Amino acid sequence: MSRLHTVRASIADIARHFDAEPAAGLLVPEETREGLPGLVVLESKGRRILRRMDWGFPRLTREARLRGEEAGRIGLVADLTNSMWDTMVVDTRYRCLVVLTHFANPEGVPRAKTRTWFSVHGEPILTWAGFCRKTPEFGPVYAGMTMEANAAIPPTNDRMPVLLERDEYDQWLHGGIEDVIRFQFRPPFAAERMKVDHTDDLWGSGVAPPATERQFALL
């Protein structure tokens, strides 16, 4: 599962989609990699709030600690039984909705990989099942849960984000651990729903998905 996603929509459109109140002065990031800001919706006292958080929880392996290295980042939740996640995923306080319109995987040969973008036909805003928490190392952060990919994603990857339908937001935010498990292991969005954009843009180029650069500039 790739470590790149983007939002090509305005704050007003996102807030309207989620019926959420934007944080003051909120701006849409150009694109999000681990360690950079993304947009999430969380719920507090019955109100949905749209805000920025950095993508990626701190991860410090035993070997890295012995070498005196600082914590790295992990933005993907694949194994719910991992000790890093097992107590957090059962607590609804740490659920969030990760906002995106596209996610990307690298494609091609090493040192010349290009961006292949994935979105969903008819869905201008996508929602990724996420977890968020305030950490001592990095402050408020989030991560997204992954699942087995549909047939549109390979060969770029064999996993993809757990995408939510619009009528599933409340269930994700308030459901029990059995709901979390069900979301991860249910069938993914059907491959025919996916829009796949292969590009010649290098993986580190920072170039937006095709046909979105001009559209986003007009928002």
XYZ file of N, CA, C and O in Angstrom:
876
model
N 0.850 -1.190 0.000
C 0.000 0.000 0.000
C 0.883 1.236 0.000
O 1.833 1.326 0.748
N 0.574 2.167 -0.870
C 1.429 3.319 -1.064
C 1.383 4.304 0.092
O 0.491 4.278 0.916
N 2.354 5.159 0.117
C 2.451 6.189 1.155
C 2.311 7.576 0.537
O 3.141 8.452 0.728
N 1.246 7.739 -0.242
C 0.972 9.023 -0.875
C -0.522 9.144 -1.143
O -1.132 8.244 -1.709
N -1.114 10.252 -0.698
C -2.484 10.555 -1.089
C -2.659 12.062 -1.182
O -1.798 12.832 -0.743
N -3.752 12.488 -1.787
C -3.983 13.904 -1.998
C -5.466 14.218 -1.910
O -6.312 13.332 -2.050
N -5.761 15.485 -1.665
C -7.138 15.985 -1.629
C -7.242 17.095 -2.664
O -6.600 18.133 -2.530
N -8.043 16.889 -3.688
C -8.261 17.909 -4.718
C -9.707 18.393 -4.597
O -10.558 18.156 -5.448
N -9.995 19.036 -3.492
C -11.316 19.593 -3.199
C -11.115 20.759 -2.244
O -10.094 20.851 -1.564
N -12.090 21.636 -2.181
C -11.992 22.807 -1.318
C -12.400 22.453 0.111
O -13.114 21.474 0.356
N -11.965 23.281 1.064
C -12.363 23.099 2.456
C -13.883 23.168 2.589
O -14.502 22.384 3.316
N -14.519 24.091 1.861
C -15.980 24.219 1.941
C -16.678 22.959 1.463
O -17.643 22.490 2.094
N -16.194 22.377 0.362
C -16.812 21.152 -0.151
C -16.602 19.981 0.803
O -17.498 19.155 1.007
N -15.407 19.895 1.381
C -15.124 18.807 2.321
C -15.995 18.948 3.563
O -16.599 17.970 4.031
N -16.076 20.149 4.110
C -16.890 20.376 5.307
C -18.351 20.028 5.043
O -19.026 19.413 5.880
N -18.847 20.387 3.877
C -20.231 20.089 3.522
C -20.437 18.582 3.375
O -21.459 18.035 3.824
N -19.492 17.908 2.762
C -19.595 16.459 2.559
C -19.728 15.721 3.892
O -20.535 14.794 4.018
N -18.934 16.121 4.875
C -18.906 15.420 6.157
C -19.799 16.075 7.216
O -19.856 15.572 8.343
N -20.446 17.174 6.856
C -21.214 17.950 7.836
C -20.320 18.252 9.037
O -20.667 18.003 10.192
N -19.145 18.803 8.734
C -18.121 19.034 9.754
C -17.762 20.509 9.822
O -17.866 21.248 8.835
N -17.297 20.914 10.977
C -16.848 22.293 11.197
C -15.337 22.367 10.965
O -14.568 21.697 11.658
N -14.879 23.193 10.009
C -13.429 23.274 9.764
C -12.722 24.021 10.895
O -13.252 24.981 11.450
N -11.532 23.577 11.227
C -10.691 24.315 12.163
C -10.339 25.665 11.555
O -10.296 25.835 10.330
N -10.081 26.643 12.405
C -9.794 27.999 11.942
C -8.547 28.020 11.052
O -7.536 27.385 11.356
N -8.642 28.754 9.939
C -7.496 28.932 9.061
C -7.065 27.689 8.318
O -5.918 27.611 7.847
N -7.938 26.709 8.174
C -7.564 25.419 7.592
C -7.276 25.548 6.100
O -8.037 26.176 5.357
N -6.175 24.941 5.654
C -5.786 24.902 4.255
C -5.642 23.461 3.796
O -5.322 22.568 4.590
N -5.861 23.232 2.511
C -5.712 21.893 1.941
C -4.250 21.655 1.581
O -3.664 22.452 0.830
N -3.621 20.586 2.088
C -2.236 20.293 1.706
C -2.143 19.948 0.218
O -3.081 19.409 -0.369
N -0.993 20.256 -0.385
C -0.791 19.905 -1.792
C -0.853 18.393 -1.994
O -1.504 17.904 -2.904
N -0.132 17.653 -1.168
C -0.195 16.202 -1.158
C 0.344 15.728 0.180
O 0.997 16.480 0.911
N 0.061 14.476 0.513
C 0.438 13.967 1.827
C 1.274 12.710 1.703
O 0.870 11.743 1.061
N 2.459 12.769 2.288
C 3.307 11.600 2.498
C 3.464 11.420 3.999
O 3.141 12.316 4.775
N 4.015 10.299 4.417
C 4.223 10.093 5.850
C 5.080 11.210 6.417
O 6.112 11.569 5.855
N 4.601 11.786 7.522
C 5.287 12.888 8.168
C 4.773 14.256 7.754
O 5.130 15.251 8.390
N 3.941 14.311 6.716
C 3.380 15.574 6.256
C 1.904 15.664 6.633
O 1.256 14.661 6.893
N 1.333 16.876 6.634
C -0.061 17.028 7.049
C -1.044 16.447 6.043
O -0.830 16.499 4.826
N -2.137 15.915 6.582
C -3.298 15.513 5.805
C -4.536 16.038 6.505
O -4.455 16.674 7.557
N -5.701 15.763 5.940
C -6.965 16.204 6.504
C -7.731 15.030 7.089
O -7.831 13.965 6.453
N -8.268 15.211 8.289
C -9.078 14.182 8.934
C -10.309 14.817 9.549
O -10.333 16.002 9.876
N -11.349 13.993 9.683
C -12.555 14.386 10.396
C -12.638 13.542 11.653
O -12.544 12.309 11.592
N -12.767 14.186 12.795
C -12.964 13.468 14.042
C -14.214 13.999 14.722
O -14.750 15.030 14.339
N -14.682 13.265 15.714
C -15.906 13.659 16.403
C -15.597 13.970 17.863
O -14.882 13.232 18.530
N -16.126 15.089 18.356
C -15.930 15.504 19.738
C -17.224 16.095 20.264
O -17.747 17.049 19.678
N -17.738 15.499 21.327
C -18.971 15.980 21.968
C -20.113 16.105 20.973
O -20.876 17.081 20.969
N -20.208 15.112 20.090
C -21.298 15.065 19.138
C -21.122 15.937 17.911
O -22.013 16.001 17.059
N -19.976 16.624 17.783
C -19.716 17.493 16.647
C -18.560 16.928 15.823
O -17.565 16.475 16.374
N -18.724 16.968 14.518
C -17.625 16.580 13.636
C -16.751 17.791 13.352
O -17.246 18.873 13.053
N -15.443 17.576 13.433
C -14.472 18.651 13.247
C -13.489 18.238 12.159
O -12.951 17.123 12.181
N -13.266 19.119 11.203
C -12.290 18.907 10.138
C -11.007 19.628 10.512
O -11.018 20.827 10.776
N -9.895 18.900 10.522
C -8.630 19.515 10.911
C -7.466 18.845 10.207
O -7.619 17.812 9.538
N -6.298 19.449 10.326
C -5.058 18.877 9.794
C -4.336 18.119 10.895
O -4.296 18.548 12.041
N -3.751 16.998 10.520
C -2.846 16.246 11.385
C -1.747 15.683 10.504
O -1.929 15.506 9.292
N -0.623 15.366 11.102
C 0.447 14.719 10.348
C 0.139 13.238 10.176
O -0.395 12.580 11.076
N 0.505 12.722 9.008
C 0.264 11.316 8.697
C 1.442 10.481 9.204
O 2.580 10.684 8.784
N 1.138 9.558 10.109
C 2.158 8.626 10.565
C 2.406 8.670 12.050
O 2.822 9.700 12.590
N 2.153 7.543 12.706
C 2.471 7.380 14.123
C 3.975 7.169 14.294
O 4.646 6.693 13.376
N 4.515 7.519 15.448
C 5.931 7.240 15.695
C 6.189 5.744 15.799
O 5.398 5.009 16.399
N 7.269 5.307 15.189
C 7.683 3.900 15.294
C 9.181 3.859 15.552
O 9.970 4.397 14.776
N 9.552 3.227 16.646
C 10.961 3.095 17.014
C 11.239 1.644 17.344
O 10.779 1.127 18.361
N 11.943 0.953 16.444
C 12.271 -0.440 16.683
C 13.344 -0.561 17.760
O 14.046 0.411 18.086
N 13.463 -1.738 18.327
C 14.467 -1.969 19.373
C 15.867 -1.708 18.826
O 16.699 -1.094 19.490
N 16.096 -2.155 17.574
C 17.413 -1.966 16.978
C 17.728 -0.480 16.784
O 18.838 -0.016 17.042
N 16.717 0.284 16.327
C 16.925 1.719 16.132
C 17.168 2.421 17.467
O 17.983 3.340 17.564
N 16.471 1.981 18.500
C 16.666 2.581 19.830
C 18.084 2.327 20.317
O 18.734 3.235 20.869
N 18.601 1.125 20.108
C 19.953 0.790 20.547
C 21.001 1.614 19.782
O 22.062 1.915 20.315
N 20.656 1.975 18.539
C 21.590 2.779 17.743
C 21.437 4.269 18.028
O 22.149 5.092 17.444
N 20.496 4.625 18.905
C 20.291 6.017 19.249
C 19.546 6.811 18.200
O 19.619 8.043 18.180
N 18.814 6.133 17.338
C 18.097 6.821 16.276
C 16.763 7.367 16.778
O 16.220 6.889 17.774
N 16.240 8.365 16.084
C 14.944 8.914 16.414
C 13.832 8.060 15.808
O 14.077 7.256 14.902
N 12.625 8.250 16.303
C 11.482 7.481 15.810
C 11.203 7.795 14.346
O 11.322 8.933 13.891
N 10.828 6.741 13.604
C 10.369 6.910 12.238
C 8.862 7.076 12.210
O 8.232 7.379 13.223
N 8.276 6.837 11.050
C 6.832 7.007 10.867
C 6.211 5.740 10.312
O 6.816 5.042 9.495
N 4.990 5.470 10.741
C 4.194 4.425 10.116
C 2.766 4.946 9.990
O 2.138 5.321 10.978
N 2.265 4.986 8.765
C 0.954 5.557 8.511
C -0.102 4.553 8.106
O -1.219 4.936 7.769
N 0.258 3.257 8.124
C -0.641 2.211 7.656
C -0.881 1.192 8.758
O 0.064 0.723 9.394
N -2.145 0.847 8.975
C -2.520 -0.142 9.989
C -2.976 -1.396 9.262
O -4.072 -1.432 8.685
N -2.141 -2.431 9.270
C -2.462 -3.670 8.563
C -2.830 -4.787 9.525
O -3.802 -5.515 9.314
N -2.060 -4.949 10.596
C -2.256 -6.043 11.553
C -2.845 -5.478 12.847
O -2.138 -4.862 13.645
N -4.137 -5.692 13.048
C -4.808 -5.121 14.219
C -4.320 -5.721 15.522
O -4.530 -5.131 16.592
N -3.688 -6.895 15.475
C -3.208 -7.536 16.700
C -1.807 -7.086 17.089
O -1.320 -7.449 18.152
N -1.167 -6.301 16.230
C 0.159 -5.789 16.552
C 0.086 -4.971 17.836
O -0.841 -4.174 18.022
N 1.058 -5.121 18.707
C 1.035 -4.427 19.993
C 1.020 -2.912 19.847
O 0.637 -2.195 20.766
N 1.410 -2.421 18.687
C 1.387 -0.983 18.459
C -0.046 -0.463 18.370
O -0.318 0.697 18.666
N -0.974 -1.334 17.920
C -2.343 -0.898 17.661
C -3.388 -1.551 18.563
O -4.495 -1.030 18.685
N -3.087 -2.691 19.165
C -4.142 -3.552 19.699
C -5.007 -2.886 20.766
O -6.203 -3.166 20.868
N -4.448 -1.991 21.568
C -5.286 -1.324 22.569
C -6.006 -0.113 21.997
O -7.088 0.248 22.467
N -5.447 0.497 20.969
C -6.043 1.705 20.405
C -7.252 1.395 19.536
O -8.254 2.121 19.560
N -7.189 0.312 18.764
C -8.244 0.078 17.775
C -9.584 -0.269 18.414
O -10.626 -0.158 17.765
N -9.582 -0.666 19.668
C -10.850 -1.005 20.325
C -11.544 0.220 20.907
O -12.713 0.148 21.297
N -10.863 1.366 20.956
C -11.374 2.549 21.622
C -11.869 3.559 20.585
O -11.093 4.080 19.777
N -13.167 3.851 20.608
C -13.742 4.744 19.594
C -13.198 6.169 19.676
O -13.333 6.935 18.715
N -12.585 6.548 20.790
C -12.014 7.897 20.899
C -10.928 8.132 19.857
O -10.622 9.286 19.509
N -10.336 7.055 19.349
C -9.210 7.190 18.443
C -9.585 6.939 16.981
O -8.706 6.798 16.139
N -10.864 6.917 16.671
C -11.307 6.732 15.289
C -11.383 8.081 14.576
O -11.712 9.107 15.174
N -11.118 8.072 13.301
C -11.275 9.282 12.493
C -11.561 8.887 11.059
O -11.422 7.719 10.669
N -11.970 9.861 10.275
C -12.221 9.698 8.847
C -11.120 10.454 8.107
O -10.994 11.673 8.260
N -10.307 9.738 7.362
C -9.220 10.357 6.603
C -9.770 10.821 5.256
O -10.389 10.041 4.526
N -9.544 12.091 4.947
C -10.094 12.700 3.736
C -9.083 12.580 2.593
O -7.903 12.910 2.758
N -9.543 12.130 1.434
C -8.695 12.096 0.242
C -9.582 12.088 -0.989
O -10.801 11.851 -0.905
N -8.997 12.364 -2.116
C -9.683 12.181 -3.383
C -8.955 11.168 -4.249
O -9.573 10.523 -5.096
N -7.662 11.017 -4.042
C -6.823 10.085 -4.806
C -5.750 9.502 -3.889
O -5.270 10.176 -2.981
N -5.361 8.256 -4.164
C -4.138 7.710 -3.576
C -3.292 7.144 -4.713
O -3.795 6.870 -5.806
N -1.987 7.042 -4.468
C -1.070 6.665 -5.549
C -0.164 5.529 -5.118
O 0.188 5.391 -3.939
N 0.237 4.740 -6.100
C 1.250 3.705 -5.928
C 2.363 3.924 -6.941
O 2.103 4.403 -8.059
N 3.595 3.580 -6.592
C 4.683 3.660 -7.571
C 4.596 2.503 -8.565
O 4.196 1.398 -8.217
N 4.972 2.792 -9.801
C 4.937 1.782 -10.852
C 6.171 1.930 -11.728
O 6.606 3.053 -12.011
N 6.741 0.792 -12.125
C 7.898 0.844 -13.014
C 9.146 0.281 -12.373
O 9.093 -0.443 -11.384
N 10.287 0.661 -12.935
C 11.560 0.097 -12.517
C 12.170 0.948 -11.412
O 11.878 2.142 -11.300
N 13.038 0.365 -10.574
C 13.679 1.139 -9.501
C 14.403 2.360 -10.045
O 14.969 2.344 -11.129
N 14.325 3.453 -9.262
C 14.951 4.735 -9.556
C 14.292 5.457 -10.736
O 14.745 6.533 -11.120
N 13.240 4.863 -11.307
C 12.505 5.548 -12.375
C 11.006 5.282 -12.241
O 10.272 5.310 -13.215
N 10.581 5.032 -11.016
C 9.166 4.703 -10.795
C 8.294 5.943 -11.015
O 8.702 7.074 -10.725
N 7.110 5.705 -11.534
C 6.163 6.772 -11.826
C 4.936 6.659 -10.929
O 4.738 5.653 -10.234
N 4.107 7.701 -10.977
C 2.902 7.756 -10.145
C 1.705 7.167 -10.896
O 1.371 7.614 -11.988
N 1.072 6.179 -10.263
C -0.220 5.703 -10.746
C -1.256 6.061 -9.701
O -1.143 5.662 -8.538
N -2.277 6.824 -10.131
C -3.277 7.354 -9.208
C -4.561 6.540 -9.270
O -4.974 6.080 -10.332
N -5.193 6.409 -8.104
C -6.455 5.681 -7.990
C -7.503 6.580 -7.341
O -7.237 7.258 -6.336
N -8.689 6.602 -7.929
C -9.833 7.303 -7.356
C -11.068 6.446 -7.636
O -10.951 5.320 -8.131
N -12.240 6.953 -7.302
C -13.473 6.180 -7.450
C -14.440 6.963 -8.332
O -14.716 8.142 -8.076
N -14.949 6.324 -9.381
C -15.907 6.960 -10.272
C -17.118 7.459 -9.479
O -17.681 6.738 -8.652
N -17.502 8.698 -9.730
C -18.701 9.241 -9.121
C -18.559 9.676 -7.676
O -19.542 10.082 -7.061
N -17.348 9.587 -7.128
C -17.113 9.991 -5.735
C -16.021 11.050 -5.698
O -14.834 10.728 -5.697
N -16.388 12.334 -5.679
C -15.377 13.396 -5.691
C -14.563 13.475 -4.407
O -13.464 14.031 -4.410
N -15.086 12.942 -3.310
C -14.352 12.894 -2.038
C -14.422 11.473 -1.508
O -15.501 10.872 -1.439
N -13.271 10.924 -1.127
C -13.190 9.574 -0.585
C -12.916 9.630 0.906
O -12.371 10.612 1.422
N -13.267 8.550 1.584
C -13.078 8.475 3.036
C -12.369 7.177 3.381
O -12.829 6.088 3.032
N -11.272 7.315 4.095
C -10.424 6.187 4.491
C -10.606 5.968 5.987
O -10.529 6.920 6.776
N -10.871 4.729 6.377
C -11.049 4.399 7.793
C -9.730 4.612 8.530
O -8.725 3.960 8.229
N -9.728 5.540 9.500
C -8.480 5.908 10.150
C -8.532 5.906 11.658
O -9.604 5.791 12.280
N -7.348 6.020 12.234
C -7.148 6.141 13.682
C -6.284 7.373 13.927
O -5.383 7.681 13.141
N -6.556 8.086 15.009
C -5.754 9.263 15.309
C -5.521 9.347 16.820
O -6.305 8.826 17.616
N -4.418 10.021 17.166
C -4.062 10.121 18.589
C -3.000 11.199 18.767
O -2.212 11.449 17.854
N -2.968 11.812 19.931
C -1.901 12.755 20.252
C -0.721 11.978 20.802
O -0.861 11.199 21.745
N 0.455 12.178 20.222
C 1.638 11.428 20.629
C 2.684 12.367 21.220
O 2.774 13.537 20.822
N 3.503 11.873 22.153
C 4.564 12.725 22.724
C 5.585 13.155 21.690
O 6.120 14.263 21.747
N 5.852 12.274 20.712
C 6.914 12.562 19.747
C 6.498 13.577 18.683
O 7.240 14.500 18.348
N 5.299 13.422 18.129
C 4.899 14.199 16.965
C 3.605 14.986 17.147
O 3.144 15.622 16.200
N 3.006 14.958 18.323
C 1.725 15.623 18.502
C 0.602 14.822 17.874
O 0.693 13.596 17.741
N -0.487 15.473 17.433
C -1.617 14.746 16.832
C -1.226 14.125 15.494
O -0.707 14.817 14.610
N -1.489 12.832 15.355
C -1.151 12.111 14.129
C -2.294 11.177 13.774
O -3.181 10.910 14.577
N -2.250 10.663 12.542
C -3.252 9.686 12.117
C -2.604 8.597 11.273
O -1.483 8.753 10.765
N -3.340 7.489 11.140
C -2.944 6.391 10.262
C -4.203 5.816 9.655
O -5.304 5.954 10.210
N -4.087 5.159 8.503
C -5.225 4.566 7.825
C -5.129 3.056 7.799
O -4.034 2.490 7.671
N -6.272 2.394 7.934
C -6.301 0.932 7.920
C -6.297 0.424 6.473
O -6.935 1.003 5.595
N -5.577 -0.667 6.234
C -5.473 -1.239 4.899
C -6.134 -2.604 4.842
O -6.400 -3.243 5.865
N -6.375 -3.058 3.608
C -7.040 -4.335 3.376
C -6.499 -4.934 2.080
O -5.733 -4.292 1.350
N -6.914 -6.153 1.791
C -6.529 -6.786 0.532
C -7.073 -5.978 -0.635
O -8.227 -5.545 -0.628
N -6.242 -5.757 -1.648
C -6.620 -4.895 -2.767
C -7.604 -5.573 -3.702
O -7.665 -6.808 -3.809
N -8.382 -4.742 -4.404
C -9.214 -5.274 -5.475
C -8.354 -5.470 -6.732
O -7.165 -5.139 -6.754
N -8.965 -5.970 -7.794
C -8.207 -6.347 -8.985
C -7.667 -5.155 -9.759
O -6.821 -5.326 -10.643
N -8.115 -3.931 -9.445
C -7.630 -2.758 -10.167
C -6.273 -2.278 -9.661
O -5.582 -1.532 -10.357
N -5.891 -2.670 -8.458
C -4.684 -2.123 -7.830
C -3.406 -2.835 -8.274
O -2.406 -2.176 -8.594
N -3.327 -4.193 -8.239
C -2.119 -4.855 -8.720
C -1.880 -4.508 -10.204
O -2.822 -4.183 -10.931
N -0.616 -4.566 -10.634
C 0.545 -5.051 -9.888
C 1.234 -3.991 -9.037
O 2.312 -4.256 -8.498
N 0.655 -2.802 -8.908
C 1.334 -1.762 -8.135
C 1.379 -2.078 -6.653
O 2.262 -1.605 -5.942
N 0.401 -2.848 -6.144
C 0.377 -3.230 -4.735
C -0.677 -4.305 -4.537
O -1.589 -4.444 -5.363
N -0.548 -5.058 -3.444
C -1.565 -6.072 -3.145
C -2.479 -5.641 -1.999
O -3.307 -6.424 -1.545
N -2.322 -4.373 -1.530
C -3.193 -3.842 -0.497
C -3.668 -2.444 -0.901
O -3.074 -1.797 -1.779
N -4.717 -1.994 -0.225
C -5.306 -0.692 -0.540
C -5.962 -0.133 0.716
O -6.141 -0.850 1.718
N -6.338 1.154 0.716
C -7.039 1.709 1.868
C -8.408 1.049 2.072
O -9.060 0.637 1.103
N -8.838 0.977 3.332
C -10.211 0.579 3.643
C -11.085 1.808 3.405
O -11.105 2.741 4.215
N -11.775 1.832 2.274
C -12.619 2.965 1.910
C -14.034 2.752 2.442
O -14.549 1.633 2.433
N -14.646 3.828 2.896
C -15.969 3.767 3.501
C -17.014 4.394 2.583
O -16.757 5.411 1.938
N -18.200 3.789 2.557
C -19.343 4.406 1.896
C -19.843 5.557 2.766
O -19.576 5.629 3.962
N -20.608 6.438 2.168
C -21.084 7.615 2.899
C -21.948 7.244 4.100
O -21.941 7.949 5.114
N -22.733 6.168 3.976
C -23.618 5.797 5.082
C -22.925 4.944 6.141
O -23.572 4.427 7.048
N -21.586 4.818 6.036
C -20.838 4.008 7.005
C -20.014 4.855 7.975
O -19.340 4.306 8.847
N -20.046 6.168 7.840
C -19.185 7.008 8.668
C -19.481 6.830 10.157
O -18.566 6.654 10.963
N -20.747 6.887 10.529
C -21.102 6.756 11.948
C -20.715 5.401 12.501
O -20.249 5.292 13.646
N -20.899 4.357 11.701
C -20.549 3.019 12.170
C -19.050 2.898 12.414
O -18.618 2.272 13.392
N -18.261 3.518 11.537
C -16.816 3.492 11.765
C -16.438 4.269 13.023
O -15.655 3.802 13.849
N -17.006 5.444 13.187
C -16.633 6.295 14.316
C -17.100 5.738 15.656
O -16.459 5.990 16.684
N -18.187 4.975 15.682
C -18.779 4.560 16.949
C -18.874 3.043 17.136
O -19.253 2.592 18.223
N -18.542 2.265 16.128
C -18.715 0.818 16.216
C -17.685 0.146 17.113
O -16.651 0.722 17.468
N -17.970 -1.099 17.456
C -17.064 -1.883 18.292
C -15.940 -2.504 17.484
O -15.854 -2.339 16.257
N -15.071 -3.239 18.168
C -13.934 -3.860 17.493
C -14.405 -4.855 16.441
O -13.740 -5.043 15.412
N -15.568 -5.466 16.655
C -16.082 -6.394 15.647
C -16.390 -5.670 14.343
O -16.237 -6.238 13.248
N -16.798 -4.399 14.423
C -17.032 -3.609 13.212
C -15.716 -3.270 12.516
O -15.622 -3.297 11.284
N -14.706 -2.932 13.305
C -13.386 -2.641 12.740
C -12.872 -3.849 11.960
O -12.402 -3.733 10.822
N -12.983 -5.032 12.566
C -12.517 -6.263 11.912
C -13.313 -6.532 10.646
O -12.760 -6.899 9.601
N -14.631 -6.324 10.729
C -15.471 -6.561 9.558
C -15.093 -5.629 8.422
O -14.993 -6.058 7.268
N -14.867 -4.350 8.713
C -14.477 -3.414 7.656
C -13.171 -3.850 6.990
O -13.025 -3.754 5.770
N -12.217 -4.321 7.774
C -10.922 -4.685 7.188
C -11.000 -5.942 6.334
O -10.285 -6.057 5.332
N -11.860 -6.876 6.700
C -11.857 -8.170 6.011
C -13.047 -8.372 5.075
O -13.196 -9.438 4.493
N -13.873 -7.366 4.896
C -14.943 -7.480 3.914
C -14.347 -7.308 2.509
O -13.186 -6.881 2.364
N -15.115 -7.569 1.446
C -14.604 -7.317 0.094
C -14.318 -5.829 -0.090
O -15.074 -4.975 0.392
N -13.256 -5.474 -0.795
C -12.954 -4.060 -1.052
C -13.940 -3.470 -2.055
O -14.751 -4.190 -2.644
N -13.861 -2.159 -2.261
C -14.634 -1.542 -3.333
C -14.369 -2.328 -4.624
O -13.228 -2.713 -4.914
N -15.393 -2.549 -5.417
C -15.250 -3.327 -6.650
C -14.265 -2.657 -7.604
O -14.213 -1.424 -7.709
N -13.500 -3.477 -8.312
C -12.482 -2.957 -9.218
C -13.076 -2.051 -10.278
O -12.460 -1.051 -10.679
N -14.297 -2.358 -10.737
C -14.889 -1.550 -11.791
C -15.288 -0.154 -11.312
O -15.540 0.739 -12.135
N -15.313 0.069 -10.002
C -15.596 1.400 -9.475
C -14.364 2.302 -9.510
O -14.487 3.527 -9.388
N -13.189 1.710 -9.670
C -11.955 2.466 -9.567
C -11.590 3.142 -10.890
O -11.738 2.565 -11.969
N -11.109 4.367 -10.781
C -10.514 5.068 -11.917
C -9.005 5.004 -11.736
O -8.479 5.405 -10.694
N -8.306 4.493 -12.735
C -6.859 4.298 -12.657
C -6.183 5.218 -13.668
O -6.482 5.165 -14.865
N -5.281 6.071 -13.186
C -4.547 6.995 -14.041
C -3.059 6.665 -13.986
O -2.372 7.003 -13.009
N -2.565 6.007 -15.038
C -1.127 5.773 -15.174
C -0.489 7.056 -15.714
O -1.024 7.684 -16.639
N 0.623 7.462 -15.149
C 1.272 8.689 -15.601
C 2.753 8.441 -15.870
O 3.306 7.401 -15.497
N 3.378 9.430 -16.499
C 4.833 9.421 -16.691
C 5.527 10.274 -15.647
O 6.746 10.483 -15.722
N 4.792 10.776 -14.663
C 5.365 11.629 -13.625
C 6.164 10.792 -12.638
O 5.660 9.800 -12.100
N 7.392 11.191 -12.399
C 8.230 10.450 -11.469
C 7.620 10.452 -10.067
O 6.930 11.399 -9.671
N 7.905 9.399 -9.321
C 7.285 9.213 -8.006
C 7.511 10.418 -7.096
O 6.601 10.852 -6.387
N 8.672 10.991 -7.099
C 8.961 12.125 -6.226
C 8.707 13.479 -6.847
O 9.136 14.499 -6.301
N 7.975 13.532 -7.947
C 7.828 14.779 -8.704
C 6.917 15.800 -8.049
O 7.031 16.994 -8.315
N 5.965 15.357 -7.241
C 4.995 16.277 -6.665
C 3.874 16.665 -7.605
O 3.048 17.528 -7.269
N 3.789 16.039 -8.779
C 2.759 16.376 -9.764
C 1.415 15.785 -9.341
O 1.325 14.632 -8.941
N 0.356 16.598 -9.454
C -0.988 16.192 -9.045
C -1.575 15.165 -10.017
O -1.070 14.987 -11.134
N -2.656 14.502 -9.624
C -3.330 13.573 -10.544
C -3.781 14.282 -11.818
O -4.083 15.483 -11.791
N -3.844 13.572 -12.928
C -4.247 14.198 -14.197
C -5.615 14.867 -14.094
O -6.520 14.374 -13.414
N -5.745 16.012 -14.761
C -7.005 16.748 -14.894
C -7.483 17.374 -13.590
O -8.599 17.857 -13.511
N -6.640 17.382 -12.536
C -7.076 17.985 -11.275
C -6.348 19.290 -10.984
O -6.835 20.085 -10.186
N -5.203 19.520 -11.606
C -4.402 20.709 -11.285
C -5.190 21.984 -11.575
O -5.338 22.863 -10.726
N -5.746 22.097 -12.785
C -6.482 23.298 -13.149
C -7.780 23.402 -12.349
O -8.165 24.461 -11.871
N -8.474 22.268 -12.206
C -9.729 22.257 -11.470
C -9.518 22.746 -10.037
O -10.279 23.549 -9.509
N -8.452 22.262 -9.376
C -8.192 22.640 -7.991
C -7.823 24.118 -7.894
O -8.206 24.803 -6.942
N -7.138 24.638 -8.881
C -6.735 26.044 -8.858
C -7.946 26.975 -8.917
O -7.883 28.123 -8.454
N -9.052 26.513 -9.462
C -10.237 27.338 -9.603
C -11.104 27.340 -8.356
O -12.033 28.144 -8.238
N -10.847 26.437 -7.404
C -11.701 26.340 -6.220
C -11.513 27.531 -5.295
O -10.416 28.043 -5.175
